[in-house]
mmCIF file of C-alpha atoms and ligand atoms in Angstrom:
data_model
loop_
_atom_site.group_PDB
_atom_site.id
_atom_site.type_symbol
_atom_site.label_atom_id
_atom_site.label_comp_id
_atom_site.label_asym_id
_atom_site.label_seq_id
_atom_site.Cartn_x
_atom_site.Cartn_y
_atom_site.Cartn_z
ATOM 1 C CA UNK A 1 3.131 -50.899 42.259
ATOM 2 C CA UNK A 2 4.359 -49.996 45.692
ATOM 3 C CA UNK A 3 3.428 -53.056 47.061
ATOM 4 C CA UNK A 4 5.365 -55.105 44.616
ATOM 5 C CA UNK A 5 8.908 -53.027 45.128
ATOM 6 C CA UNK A 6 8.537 -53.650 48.729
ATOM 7 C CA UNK A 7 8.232 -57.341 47.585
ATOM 8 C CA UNK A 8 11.261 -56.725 45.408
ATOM 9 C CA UNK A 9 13.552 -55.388 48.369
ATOM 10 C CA UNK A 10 12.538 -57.723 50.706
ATOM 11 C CA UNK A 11 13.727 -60.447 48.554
ATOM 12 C CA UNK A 12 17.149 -58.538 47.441
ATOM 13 C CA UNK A 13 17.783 -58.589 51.445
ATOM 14 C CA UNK A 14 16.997 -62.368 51.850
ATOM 15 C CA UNK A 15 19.374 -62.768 48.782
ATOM 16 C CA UNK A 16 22.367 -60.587 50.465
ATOM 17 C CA UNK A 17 21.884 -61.846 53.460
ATOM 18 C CA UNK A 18 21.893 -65.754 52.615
ATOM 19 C CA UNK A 19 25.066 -64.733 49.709
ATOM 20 C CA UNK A 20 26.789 -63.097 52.986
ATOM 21 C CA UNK A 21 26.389 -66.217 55.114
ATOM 22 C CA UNK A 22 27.701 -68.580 52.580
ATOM 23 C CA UNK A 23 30.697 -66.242 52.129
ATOM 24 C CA UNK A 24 31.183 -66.775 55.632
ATOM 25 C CA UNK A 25 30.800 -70.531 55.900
ATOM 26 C CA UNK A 26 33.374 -70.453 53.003
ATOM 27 C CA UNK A 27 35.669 -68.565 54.158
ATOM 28 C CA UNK A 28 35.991 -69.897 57.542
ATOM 29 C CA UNK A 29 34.538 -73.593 57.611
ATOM 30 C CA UNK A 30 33.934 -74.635 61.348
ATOM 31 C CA UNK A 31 36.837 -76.545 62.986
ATOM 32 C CA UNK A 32 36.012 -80.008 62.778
ATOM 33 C CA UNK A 33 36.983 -82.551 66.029
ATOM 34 C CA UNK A 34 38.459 -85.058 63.720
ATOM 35 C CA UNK A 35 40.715 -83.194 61.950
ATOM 36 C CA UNK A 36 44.312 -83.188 63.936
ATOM 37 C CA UNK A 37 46.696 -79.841 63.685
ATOM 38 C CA UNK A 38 50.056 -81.558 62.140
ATOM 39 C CA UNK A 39 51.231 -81.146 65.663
ATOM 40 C CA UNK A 40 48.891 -83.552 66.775
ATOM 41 C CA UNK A 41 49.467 -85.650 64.140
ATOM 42 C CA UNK A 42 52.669 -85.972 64.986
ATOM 43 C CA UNK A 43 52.249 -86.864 68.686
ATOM 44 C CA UNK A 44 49.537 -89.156 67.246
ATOM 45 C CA UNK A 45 51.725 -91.186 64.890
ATOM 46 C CA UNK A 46 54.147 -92.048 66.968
ATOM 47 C CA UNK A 47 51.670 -93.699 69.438
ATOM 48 C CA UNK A 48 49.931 -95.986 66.222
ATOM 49 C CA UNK A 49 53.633 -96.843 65.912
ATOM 50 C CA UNK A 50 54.218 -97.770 69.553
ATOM 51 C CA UNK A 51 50.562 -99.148 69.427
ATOM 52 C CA UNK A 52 51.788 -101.511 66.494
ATOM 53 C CA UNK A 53 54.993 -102.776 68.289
ATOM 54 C CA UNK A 54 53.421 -103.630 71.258
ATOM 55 C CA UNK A 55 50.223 -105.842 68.964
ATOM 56 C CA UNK A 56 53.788 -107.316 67.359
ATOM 57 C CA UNK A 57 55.121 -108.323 70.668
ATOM 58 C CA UNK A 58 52.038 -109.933 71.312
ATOM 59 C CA UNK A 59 51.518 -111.378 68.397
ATOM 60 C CA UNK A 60 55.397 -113.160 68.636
ATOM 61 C CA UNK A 61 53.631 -114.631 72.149
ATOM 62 C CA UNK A 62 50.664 -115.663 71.042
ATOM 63 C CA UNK A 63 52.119 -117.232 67.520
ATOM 64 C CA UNK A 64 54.735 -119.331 70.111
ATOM 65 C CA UNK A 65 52.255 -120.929 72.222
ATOM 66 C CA UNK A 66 49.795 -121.961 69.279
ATOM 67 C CA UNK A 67 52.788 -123.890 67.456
ATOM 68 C CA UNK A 68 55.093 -125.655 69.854
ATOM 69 C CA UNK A 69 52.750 -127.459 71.709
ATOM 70 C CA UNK A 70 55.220 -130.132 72.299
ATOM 71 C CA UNK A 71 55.197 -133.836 71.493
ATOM 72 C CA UNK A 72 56.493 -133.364 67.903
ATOM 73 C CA UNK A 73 57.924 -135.661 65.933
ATOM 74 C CA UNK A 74 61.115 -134.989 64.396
ATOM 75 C CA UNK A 75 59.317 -133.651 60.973
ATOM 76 C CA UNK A 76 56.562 -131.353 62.514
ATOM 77 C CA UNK A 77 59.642 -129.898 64.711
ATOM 78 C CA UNK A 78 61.555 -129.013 61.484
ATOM 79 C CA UNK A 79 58.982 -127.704 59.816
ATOM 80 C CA UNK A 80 57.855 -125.544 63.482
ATOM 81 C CA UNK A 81 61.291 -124.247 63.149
ATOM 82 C CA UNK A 82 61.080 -122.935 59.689
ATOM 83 C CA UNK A 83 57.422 -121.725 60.888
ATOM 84 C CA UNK A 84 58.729 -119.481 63.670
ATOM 85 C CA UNK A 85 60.484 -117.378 61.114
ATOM 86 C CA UNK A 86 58.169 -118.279 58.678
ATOM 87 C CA UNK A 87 56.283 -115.716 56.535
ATOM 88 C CA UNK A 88 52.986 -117.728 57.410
ATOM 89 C CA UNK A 89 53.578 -116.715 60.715
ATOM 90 C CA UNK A 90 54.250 -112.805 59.840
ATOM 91 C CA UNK A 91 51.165 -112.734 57.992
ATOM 92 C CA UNK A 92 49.677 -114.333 61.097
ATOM 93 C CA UNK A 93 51.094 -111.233 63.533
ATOM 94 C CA UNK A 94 50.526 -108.559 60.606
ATOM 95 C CA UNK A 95 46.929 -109.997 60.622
ATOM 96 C CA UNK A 96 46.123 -108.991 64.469
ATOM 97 C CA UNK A 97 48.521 -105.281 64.565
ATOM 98 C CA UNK A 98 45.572 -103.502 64.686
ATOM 99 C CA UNK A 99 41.561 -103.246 65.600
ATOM 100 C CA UNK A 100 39.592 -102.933 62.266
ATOM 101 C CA UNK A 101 37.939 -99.603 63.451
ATOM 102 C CA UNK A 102 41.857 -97.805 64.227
ATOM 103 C CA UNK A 103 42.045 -95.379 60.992
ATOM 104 C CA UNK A 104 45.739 -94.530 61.977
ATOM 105 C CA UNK A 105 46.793 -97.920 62.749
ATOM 106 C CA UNK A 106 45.396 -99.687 59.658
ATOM 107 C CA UNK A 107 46.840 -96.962 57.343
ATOM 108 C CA UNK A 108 50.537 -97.012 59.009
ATOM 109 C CA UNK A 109 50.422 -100.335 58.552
ATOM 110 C CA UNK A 110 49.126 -101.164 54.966
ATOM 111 C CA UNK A 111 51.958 -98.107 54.334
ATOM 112 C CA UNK A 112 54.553 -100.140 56.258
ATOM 113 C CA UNK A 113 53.798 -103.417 55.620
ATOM 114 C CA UNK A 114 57.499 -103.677 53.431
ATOM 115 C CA UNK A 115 59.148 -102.297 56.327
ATOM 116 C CA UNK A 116 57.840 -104.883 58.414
ATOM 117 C CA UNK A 117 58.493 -107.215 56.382
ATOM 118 C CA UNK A 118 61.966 -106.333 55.777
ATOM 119 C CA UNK A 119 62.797 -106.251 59.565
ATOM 120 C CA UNK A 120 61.232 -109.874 59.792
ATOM 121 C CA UNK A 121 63.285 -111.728 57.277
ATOM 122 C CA UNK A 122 66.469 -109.362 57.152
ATOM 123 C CA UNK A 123 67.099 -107.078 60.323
ATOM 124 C CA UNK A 124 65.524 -108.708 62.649
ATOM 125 C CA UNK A 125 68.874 -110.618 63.997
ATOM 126 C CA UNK A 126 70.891 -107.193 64.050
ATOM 127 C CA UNK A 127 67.922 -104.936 65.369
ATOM 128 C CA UNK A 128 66.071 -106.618 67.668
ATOM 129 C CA UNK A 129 64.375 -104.033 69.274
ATOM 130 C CA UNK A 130 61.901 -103.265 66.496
ATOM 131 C CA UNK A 131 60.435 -99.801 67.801
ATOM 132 C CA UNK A 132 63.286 -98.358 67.738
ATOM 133 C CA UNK A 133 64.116 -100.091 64.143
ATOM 134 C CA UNK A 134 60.666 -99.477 63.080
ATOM 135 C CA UNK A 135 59.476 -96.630 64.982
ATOM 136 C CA UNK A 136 62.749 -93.990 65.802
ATOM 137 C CA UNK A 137 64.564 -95.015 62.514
ATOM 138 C CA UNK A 138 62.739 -96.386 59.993
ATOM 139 C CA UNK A 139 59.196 -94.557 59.365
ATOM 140 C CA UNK A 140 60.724 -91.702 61.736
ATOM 141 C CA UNK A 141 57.579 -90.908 63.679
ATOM 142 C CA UNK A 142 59.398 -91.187 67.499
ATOM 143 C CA UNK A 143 62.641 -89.866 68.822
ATOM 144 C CA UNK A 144 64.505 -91.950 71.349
ATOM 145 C CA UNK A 145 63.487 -90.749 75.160
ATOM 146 C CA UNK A 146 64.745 -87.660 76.203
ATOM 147 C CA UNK A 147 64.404 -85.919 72.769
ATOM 148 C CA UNK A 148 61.644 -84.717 70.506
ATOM 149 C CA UNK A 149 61.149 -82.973 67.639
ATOM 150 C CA UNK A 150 61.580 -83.326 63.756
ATOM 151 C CA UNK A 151 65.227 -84.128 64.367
ATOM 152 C CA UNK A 152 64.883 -85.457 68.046
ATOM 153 C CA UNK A 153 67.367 -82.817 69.495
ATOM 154 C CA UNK A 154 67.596 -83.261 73.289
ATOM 155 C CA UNK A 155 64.866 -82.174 75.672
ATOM 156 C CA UNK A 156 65.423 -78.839 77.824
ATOM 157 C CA UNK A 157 67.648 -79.782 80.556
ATOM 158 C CA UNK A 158 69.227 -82.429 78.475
ATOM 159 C CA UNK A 159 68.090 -85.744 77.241
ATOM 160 C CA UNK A 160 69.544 -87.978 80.173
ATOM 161 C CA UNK A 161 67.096 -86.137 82.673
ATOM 162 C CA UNK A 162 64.729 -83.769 80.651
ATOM 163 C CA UNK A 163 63.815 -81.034 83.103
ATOM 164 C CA UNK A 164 65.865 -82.553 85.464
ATOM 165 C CA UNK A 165 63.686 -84.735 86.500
ATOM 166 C CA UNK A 166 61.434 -81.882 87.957
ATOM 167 C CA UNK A 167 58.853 -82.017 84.915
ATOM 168 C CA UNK A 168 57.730 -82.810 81.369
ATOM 169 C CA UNK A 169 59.612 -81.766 77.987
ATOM 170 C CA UNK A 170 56.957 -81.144 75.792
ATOM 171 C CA UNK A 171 57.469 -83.766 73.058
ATOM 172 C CA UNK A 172 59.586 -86.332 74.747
ATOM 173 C CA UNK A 173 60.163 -89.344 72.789
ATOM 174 C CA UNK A 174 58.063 -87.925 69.605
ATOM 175 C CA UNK A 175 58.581 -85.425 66.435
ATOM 176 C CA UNK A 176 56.637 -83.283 68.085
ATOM 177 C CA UNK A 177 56.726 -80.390 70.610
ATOM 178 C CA UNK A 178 59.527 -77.559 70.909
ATOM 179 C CA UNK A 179 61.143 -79.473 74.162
ATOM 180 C CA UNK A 180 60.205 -76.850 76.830
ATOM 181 C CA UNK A 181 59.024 -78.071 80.152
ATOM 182 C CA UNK A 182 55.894 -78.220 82.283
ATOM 183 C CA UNK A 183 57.170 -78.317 85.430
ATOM 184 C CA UNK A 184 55.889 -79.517 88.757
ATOM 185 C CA UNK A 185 54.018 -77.479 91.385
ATOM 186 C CA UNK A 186 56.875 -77.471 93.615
ATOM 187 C CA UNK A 187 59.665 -75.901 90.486
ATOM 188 C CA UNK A 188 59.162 -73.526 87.898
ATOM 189 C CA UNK A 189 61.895 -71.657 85.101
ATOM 190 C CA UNK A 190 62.668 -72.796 81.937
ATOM 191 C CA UNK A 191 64.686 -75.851 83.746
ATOM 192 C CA UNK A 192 62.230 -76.794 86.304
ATOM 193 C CA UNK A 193 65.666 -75.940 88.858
ATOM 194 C CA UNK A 194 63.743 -72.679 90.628
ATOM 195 C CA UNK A 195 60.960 -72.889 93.121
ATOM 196 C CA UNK A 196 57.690 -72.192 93.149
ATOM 197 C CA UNK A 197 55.829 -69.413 95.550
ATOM 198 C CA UNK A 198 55.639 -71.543 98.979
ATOM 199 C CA UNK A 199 58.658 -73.478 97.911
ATOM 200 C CA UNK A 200 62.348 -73.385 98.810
ATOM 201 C CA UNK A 201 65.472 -75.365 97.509
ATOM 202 C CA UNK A 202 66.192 -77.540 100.104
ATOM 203 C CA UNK A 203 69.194 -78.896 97.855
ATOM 204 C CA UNK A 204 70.632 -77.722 94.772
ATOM 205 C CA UNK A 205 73.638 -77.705 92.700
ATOM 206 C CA UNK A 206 74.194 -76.980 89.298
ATOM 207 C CA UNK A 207 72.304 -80.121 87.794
ATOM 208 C CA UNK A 208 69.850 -80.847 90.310
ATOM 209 C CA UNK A 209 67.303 -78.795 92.466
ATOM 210 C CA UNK A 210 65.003 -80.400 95.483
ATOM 211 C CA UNK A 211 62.154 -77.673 96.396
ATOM 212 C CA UNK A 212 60.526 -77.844 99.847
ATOM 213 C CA UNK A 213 57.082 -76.545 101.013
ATOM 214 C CA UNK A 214 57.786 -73.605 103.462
ATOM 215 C CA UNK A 215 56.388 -73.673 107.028
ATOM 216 C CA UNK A 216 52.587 -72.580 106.675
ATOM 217 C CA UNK A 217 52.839 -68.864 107.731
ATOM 218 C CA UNK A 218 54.933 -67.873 104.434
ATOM 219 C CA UNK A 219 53.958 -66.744 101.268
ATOM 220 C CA UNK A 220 57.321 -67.436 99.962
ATOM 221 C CA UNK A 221 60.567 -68.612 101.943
ATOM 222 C CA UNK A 222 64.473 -69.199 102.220
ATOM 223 C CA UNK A 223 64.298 -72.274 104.471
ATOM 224 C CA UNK A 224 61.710 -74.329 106.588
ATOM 225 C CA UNK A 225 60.792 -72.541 109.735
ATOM 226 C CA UNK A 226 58.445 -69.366 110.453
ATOM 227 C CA UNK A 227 61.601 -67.293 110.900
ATOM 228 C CA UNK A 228 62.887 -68.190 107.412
ATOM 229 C CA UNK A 229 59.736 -66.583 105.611
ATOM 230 C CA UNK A 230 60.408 -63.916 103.009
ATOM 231 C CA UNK A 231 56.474 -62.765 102.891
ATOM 232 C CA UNK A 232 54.235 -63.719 105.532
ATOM 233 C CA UNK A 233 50.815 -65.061 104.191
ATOM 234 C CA UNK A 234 47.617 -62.962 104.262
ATOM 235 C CA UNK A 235 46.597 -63.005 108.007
ATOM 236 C CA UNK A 236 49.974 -63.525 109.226
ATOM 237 C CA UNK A 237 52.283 -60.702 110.424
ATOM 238 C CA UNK A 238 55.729 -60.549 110.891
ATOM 239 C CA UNK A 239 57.107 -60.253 114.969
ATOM 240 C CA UNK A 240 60.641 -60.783 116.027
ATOM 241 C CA UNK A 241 62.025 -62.126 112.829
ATOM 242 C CA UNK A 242 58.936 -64.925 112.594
ATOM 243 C CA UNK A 243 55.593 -64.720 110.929
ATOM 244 C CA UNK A 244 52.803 -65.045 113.419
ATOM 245 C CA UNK A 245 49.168 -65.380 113.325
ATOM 246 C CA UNK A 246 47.142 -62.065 113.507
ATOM 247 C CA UNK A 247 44.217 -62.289 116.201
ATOM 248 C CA UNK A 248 41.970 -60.589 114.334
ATOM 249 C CA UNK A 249 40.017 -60.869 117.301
ATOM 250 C CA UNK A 250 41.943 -59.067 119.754
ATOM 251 C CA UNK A 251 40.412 -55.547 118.329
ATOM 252 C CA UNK A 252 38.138 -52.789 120.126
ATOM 253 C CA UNK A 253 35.328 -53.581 117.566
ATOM 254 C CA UNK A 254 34.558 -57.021 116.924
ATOM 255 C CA UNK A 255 34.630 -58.002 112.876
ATOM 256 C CA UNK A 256 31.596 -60.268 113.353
ATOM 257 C CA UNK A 257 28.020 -58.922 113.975
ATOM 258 C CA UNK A 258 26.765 -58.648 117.844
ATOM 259 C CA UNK A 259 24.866 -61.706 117.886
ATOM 260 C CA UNK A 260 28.179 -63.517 117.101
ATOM 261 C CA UNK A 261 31.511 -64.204 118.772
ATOM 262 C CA UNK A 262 35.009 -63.858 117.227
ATOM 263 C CA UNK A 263 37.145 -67.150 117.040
ATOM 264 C CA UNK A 264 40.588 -66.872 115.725
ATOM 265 C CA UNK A 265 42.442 -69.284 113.859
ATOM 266 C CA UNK A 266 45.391 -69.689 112.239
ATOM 267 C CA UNK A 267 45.872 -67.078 109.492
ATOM 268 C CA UNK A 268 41.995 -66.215 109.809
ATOM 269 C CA UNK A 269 39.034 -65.967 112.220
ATOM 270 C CA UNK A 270 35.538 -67.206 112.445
ATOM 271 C CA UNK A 271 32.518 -65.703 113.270
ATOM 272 C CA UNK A 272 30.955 -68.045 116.045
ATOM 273 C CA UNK A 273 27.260 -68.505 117.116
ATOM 274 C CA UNK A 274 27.044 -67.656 120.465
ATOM 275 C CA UNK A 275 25.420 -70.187 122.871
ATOM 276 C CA UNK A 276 23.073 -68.311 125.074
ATOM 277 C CA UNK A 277 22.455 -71.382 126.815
ATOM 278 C CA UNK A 278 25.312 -72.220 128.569
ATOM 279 C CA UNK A 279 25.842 -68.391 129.975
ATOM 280 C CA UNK A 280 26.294 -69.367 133.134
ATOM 281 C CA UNK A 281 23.305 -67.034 134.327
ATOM 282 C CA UNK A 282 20.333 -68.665 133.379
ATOM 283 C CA UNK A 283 18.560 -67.212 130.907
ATOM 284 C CA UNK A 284 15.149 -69.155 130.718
ATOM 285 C CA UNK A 285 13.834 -68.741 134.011
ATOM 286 C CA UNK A 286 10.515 -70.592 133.887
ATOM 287 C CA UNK A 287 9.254 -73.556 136.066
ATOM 288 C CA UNK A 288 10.244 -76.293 133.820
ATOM 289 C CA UNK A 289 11.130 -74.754 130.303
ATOM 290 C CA UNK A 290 14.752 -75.928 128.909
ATOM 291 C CA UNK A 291 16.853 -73.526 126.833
ATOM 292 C CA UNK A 292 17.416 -74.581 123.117
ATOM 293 C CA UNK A 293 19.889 -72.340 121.074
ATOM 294 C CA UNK A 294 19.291 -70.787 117.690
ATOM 295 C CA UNK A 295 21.322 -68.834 115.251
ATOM 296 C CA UNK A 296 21.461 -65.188 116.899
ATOM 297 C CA UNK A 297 19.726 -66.280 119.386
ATOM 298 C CA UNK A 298 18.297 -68.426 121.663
ATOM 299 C CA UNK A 299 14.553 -70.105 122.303
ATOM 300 C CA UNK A 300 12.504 -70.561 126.090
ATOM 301 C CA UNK A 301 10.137 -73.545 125.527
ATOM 302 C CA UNK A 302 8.836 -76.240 127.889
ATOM 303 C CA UNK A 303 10.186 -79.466 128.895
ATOM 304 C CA UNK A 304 9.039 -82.971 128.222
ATOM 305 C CA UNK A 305 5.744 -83.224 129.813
ATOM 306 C CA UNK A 306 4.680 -80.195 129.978
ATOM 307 C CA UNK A 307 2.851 -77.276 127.262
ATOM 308 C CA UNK A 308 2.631 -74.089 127.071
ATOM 309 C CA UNK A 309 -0.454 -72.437 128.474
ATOM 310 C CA UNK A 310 -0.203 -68.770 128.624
ATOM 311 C CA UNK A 311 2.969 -68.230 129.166
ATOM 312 C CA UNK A 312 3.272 -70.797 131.634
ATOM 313 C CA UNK A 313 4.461 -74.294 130.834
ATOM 314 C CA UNK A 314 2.327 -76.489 132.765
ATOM 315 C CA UNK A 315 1.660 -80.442 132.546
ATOM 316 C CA UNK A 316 0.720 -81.813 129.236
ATOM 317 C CA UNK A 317 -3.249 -83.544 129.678
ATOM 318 C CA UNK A 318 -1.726 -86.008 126.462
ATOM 319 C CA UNK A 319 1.369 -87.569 128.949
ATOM 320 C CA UNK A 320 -0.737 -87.096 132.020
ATOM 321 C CA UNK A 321 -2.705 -89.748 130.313
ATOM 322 C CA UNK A 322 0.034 -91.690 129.125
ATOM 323 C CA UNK A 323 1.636 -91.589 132.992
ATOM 324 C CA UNK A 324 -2.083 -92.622 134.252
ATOM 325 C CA UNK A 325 -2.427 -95.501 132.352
ATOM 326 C CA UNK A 326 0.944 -96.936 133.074
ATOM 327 C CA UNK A 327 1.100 -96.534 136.771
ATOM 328 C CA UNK A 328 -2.601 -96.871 137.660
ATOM 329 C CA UNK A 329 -5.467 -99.598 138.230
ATOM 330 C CA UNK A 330 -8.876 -98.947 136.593
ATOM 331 C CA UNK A 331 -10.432 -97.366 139.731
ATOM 332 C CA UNK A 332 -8.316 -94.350 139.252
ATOM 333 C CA UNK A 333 -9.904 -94.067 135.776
ATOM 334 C CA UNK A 334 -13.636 -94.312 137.401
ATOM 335 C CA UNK A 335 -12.566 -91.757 139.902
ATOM 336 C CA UNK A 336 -11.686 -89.063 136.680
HETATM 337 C C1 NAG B 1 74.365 -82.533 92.142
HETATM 338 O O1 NAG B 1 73.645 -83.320 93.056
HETATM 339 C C2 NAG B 1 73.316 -84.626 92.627
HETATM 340 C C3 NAG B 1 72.446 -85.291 93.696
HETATM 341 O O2 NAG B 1 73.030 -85.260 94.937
HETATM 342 C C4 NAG B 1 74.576 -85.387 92.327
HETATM 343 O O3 NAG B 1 74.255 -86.668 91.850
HETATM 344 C C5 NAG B 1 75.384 -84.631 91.301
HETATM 345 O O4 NAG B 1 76.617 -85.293 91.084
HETATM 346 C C6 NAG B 1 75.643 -83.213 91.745
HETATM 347 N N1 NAG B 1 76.285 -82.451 90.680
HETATM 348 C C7 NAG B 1 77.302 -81.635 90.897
HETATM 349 C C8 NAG B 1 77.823 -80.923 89.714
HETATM 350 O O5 NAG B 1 77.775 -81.473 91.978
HETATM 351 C C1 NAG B 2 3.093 -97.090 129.014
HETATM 352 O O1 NAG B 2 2.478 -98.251 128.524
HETATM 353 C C2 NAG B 2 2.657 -98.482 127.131
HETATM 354 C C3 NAG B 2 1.834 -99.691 126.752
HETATM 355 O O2 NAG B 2 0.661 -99.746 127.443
HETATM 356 C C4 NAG B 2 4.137 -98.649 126.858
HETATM 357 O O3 NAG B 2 4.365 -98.832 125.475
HETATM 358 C C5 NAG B 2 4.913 -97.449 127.342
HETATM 359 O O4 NAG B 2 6.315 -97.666 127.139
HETATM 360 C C6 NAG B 2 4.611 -97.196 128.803
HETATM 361 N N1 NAG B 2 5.276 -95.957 129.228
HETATM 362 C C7 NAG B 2 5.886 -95.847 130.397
HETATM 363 C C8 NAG B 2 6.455 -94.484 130.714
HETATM 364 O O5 NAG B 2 5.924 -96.777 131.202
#
């Protein structure tokens, strides 16, 4: 009977655990890829609109080549004139607004069809510019450039030059986005008219800002030279009214190991290997041996021609050989 309680609990476990899991798949279902926040939605239908206006304009083109191919008689020309404002010929453009596998398009479309219709045959003369008939007005899905939002209020900075001109308004030209900016590296603020750290206004009035990169020694800056640094940059100190290089270098104990010189540069220093080779005392000191140097050090071995034999280098037997055969008649060979 034990045996068969343990059984018992076991599965009461499996059952929590499994009624636990699909509580949590319930309650939070995992974020799927496809599914847009309304936000993006919103960005998103405004581009299927812009998407469809642009197909429309191409669809106008192609429809005008096809049917005035020239050489009409006078009938065929009366009846291409009816056709270029035909409905055939709608139907024709409506046909091609969108790839069959473009959800969003497709949809806006077969919702809009009337609209588009109604702009063809009735608005068309007084609205020619059919994304903003279409697009801003109509199916309200994009603002006019410079604004965004629901009710496409002007863009941070203003709607003639959002951010003035210094970044992005978040939203432009949809019914999306709250109109803040993303501003360029060079400006940041809520107007894109301060600089950035390593930046300084090099113009600026009340409307427009121009930053500049400061000179290379500053961390941040009031004008272009070394002397107009605020904060020198790491490595850099300030002397006489300028920010000049440290020579990090130029201390009692090196910063680089023993086996290594110190190099400064600008702002930094490098650790150098040192060349034990071109010391000008000589430093391999055996008949014929060449110096090579290594990383911390340096290496003694022979030159061309020659092997090491104890210590010694002395002439290699394999290009005493070679040397033999080149330079000598067959006697010599007898005589060896
Ligand atoms: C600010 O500067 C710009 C560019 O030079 C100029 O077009 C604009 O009129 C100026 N605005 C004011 C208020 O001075
Ligand atoms: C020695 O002779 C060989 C061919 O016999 C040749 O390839 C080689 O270049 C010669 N070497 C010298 C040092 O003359």
């Amino acid at each position: 009977m034990k045996a068969g309680r343990a059984a018992w609990r076991r599965w009461l476990e499996a059952f929590a655990f499994l009624s636990l899991l699909a509580f949590l798949l319930l309650s939070f279902p995992p974020a799927s890829p496809a599914l847009a926040s309304p936000e993006e939605k919103l960005r998103q239908a405004c581009n299927t609109c812009r998407g469809i206006v642009d197909r429309f304009t191409q669809g106008l083109t192609d429809t005008a080549k096809k049917n005035f191919g020239g050489g009409n008689t006078a009938w065929e020309e009366k009846t291409l004139s009816k056709y270029e404002s035909s409905e055939i010929r709608l139907v024709e453009i409506i046909e091609n607004l969108c790839d069959s596998s473009n959800f969003e398009c497709n949809n806006m479309v077969e919702e809009h069809e009337e609209h588009i219709e109604i702009w063809w045959f009735k608005r068309k003369k007084n609205h020619p510019d059919l994304f903003k008939w279409l697009c801003i007005e109509t199916i309200e899905v994009c603002c006019p450039v410079g604004t965004h939002g629901p009710d496409c209020v002007a863009c941070r900075g203003g709607s003639e030059k959002p951010c003035h001109g210094n970044g992005d308004c978040d939203g432009d030209g949809t019914r999306a986005g709250d109109g803040s900016c993303k501003c360029k590296k060079e400006y940041q603020g809520e107007f894109c008219l301060d600089c950035s750290d390593g930046f300084y206004n090099s113009y600026r009035n009340d409307t427009h800002s121009v930053c500049t990169a400061c000179h290379y020694s500053c961390k941040t800056c009031t004008g272009a030279t070394n002397k107009d640094c605020k904060d020198c940059k790491d490595g850099w100190l300030r002397h006489e009214e300028a920010c000049v290089d440290v020579d990090e270098c130029a201390v009692e104990e090196s910063p680089c190991n023993s086996d290594r010189y110190c190099l400064n540069t600008d702002g930094s220093f490098a650790c150098k290997d040192i060349d034990e080779c071109s010391h000008t005392e000589e430093v391999c000191t055996g008949e014929n041996t060449n110096c090579i140097n290594t990383p911390g050090g340096y290496k003694c071995i022979c030159s061309e021609g020659f092997e090491d034999k104890e210590g010694i280098c002395v002439p290699s037997i394999k290009a005493e050989e070679k040397s033999s055969a080149n330079t000598s008649s067959s006697d010599i060979h007898e005589d060896l």
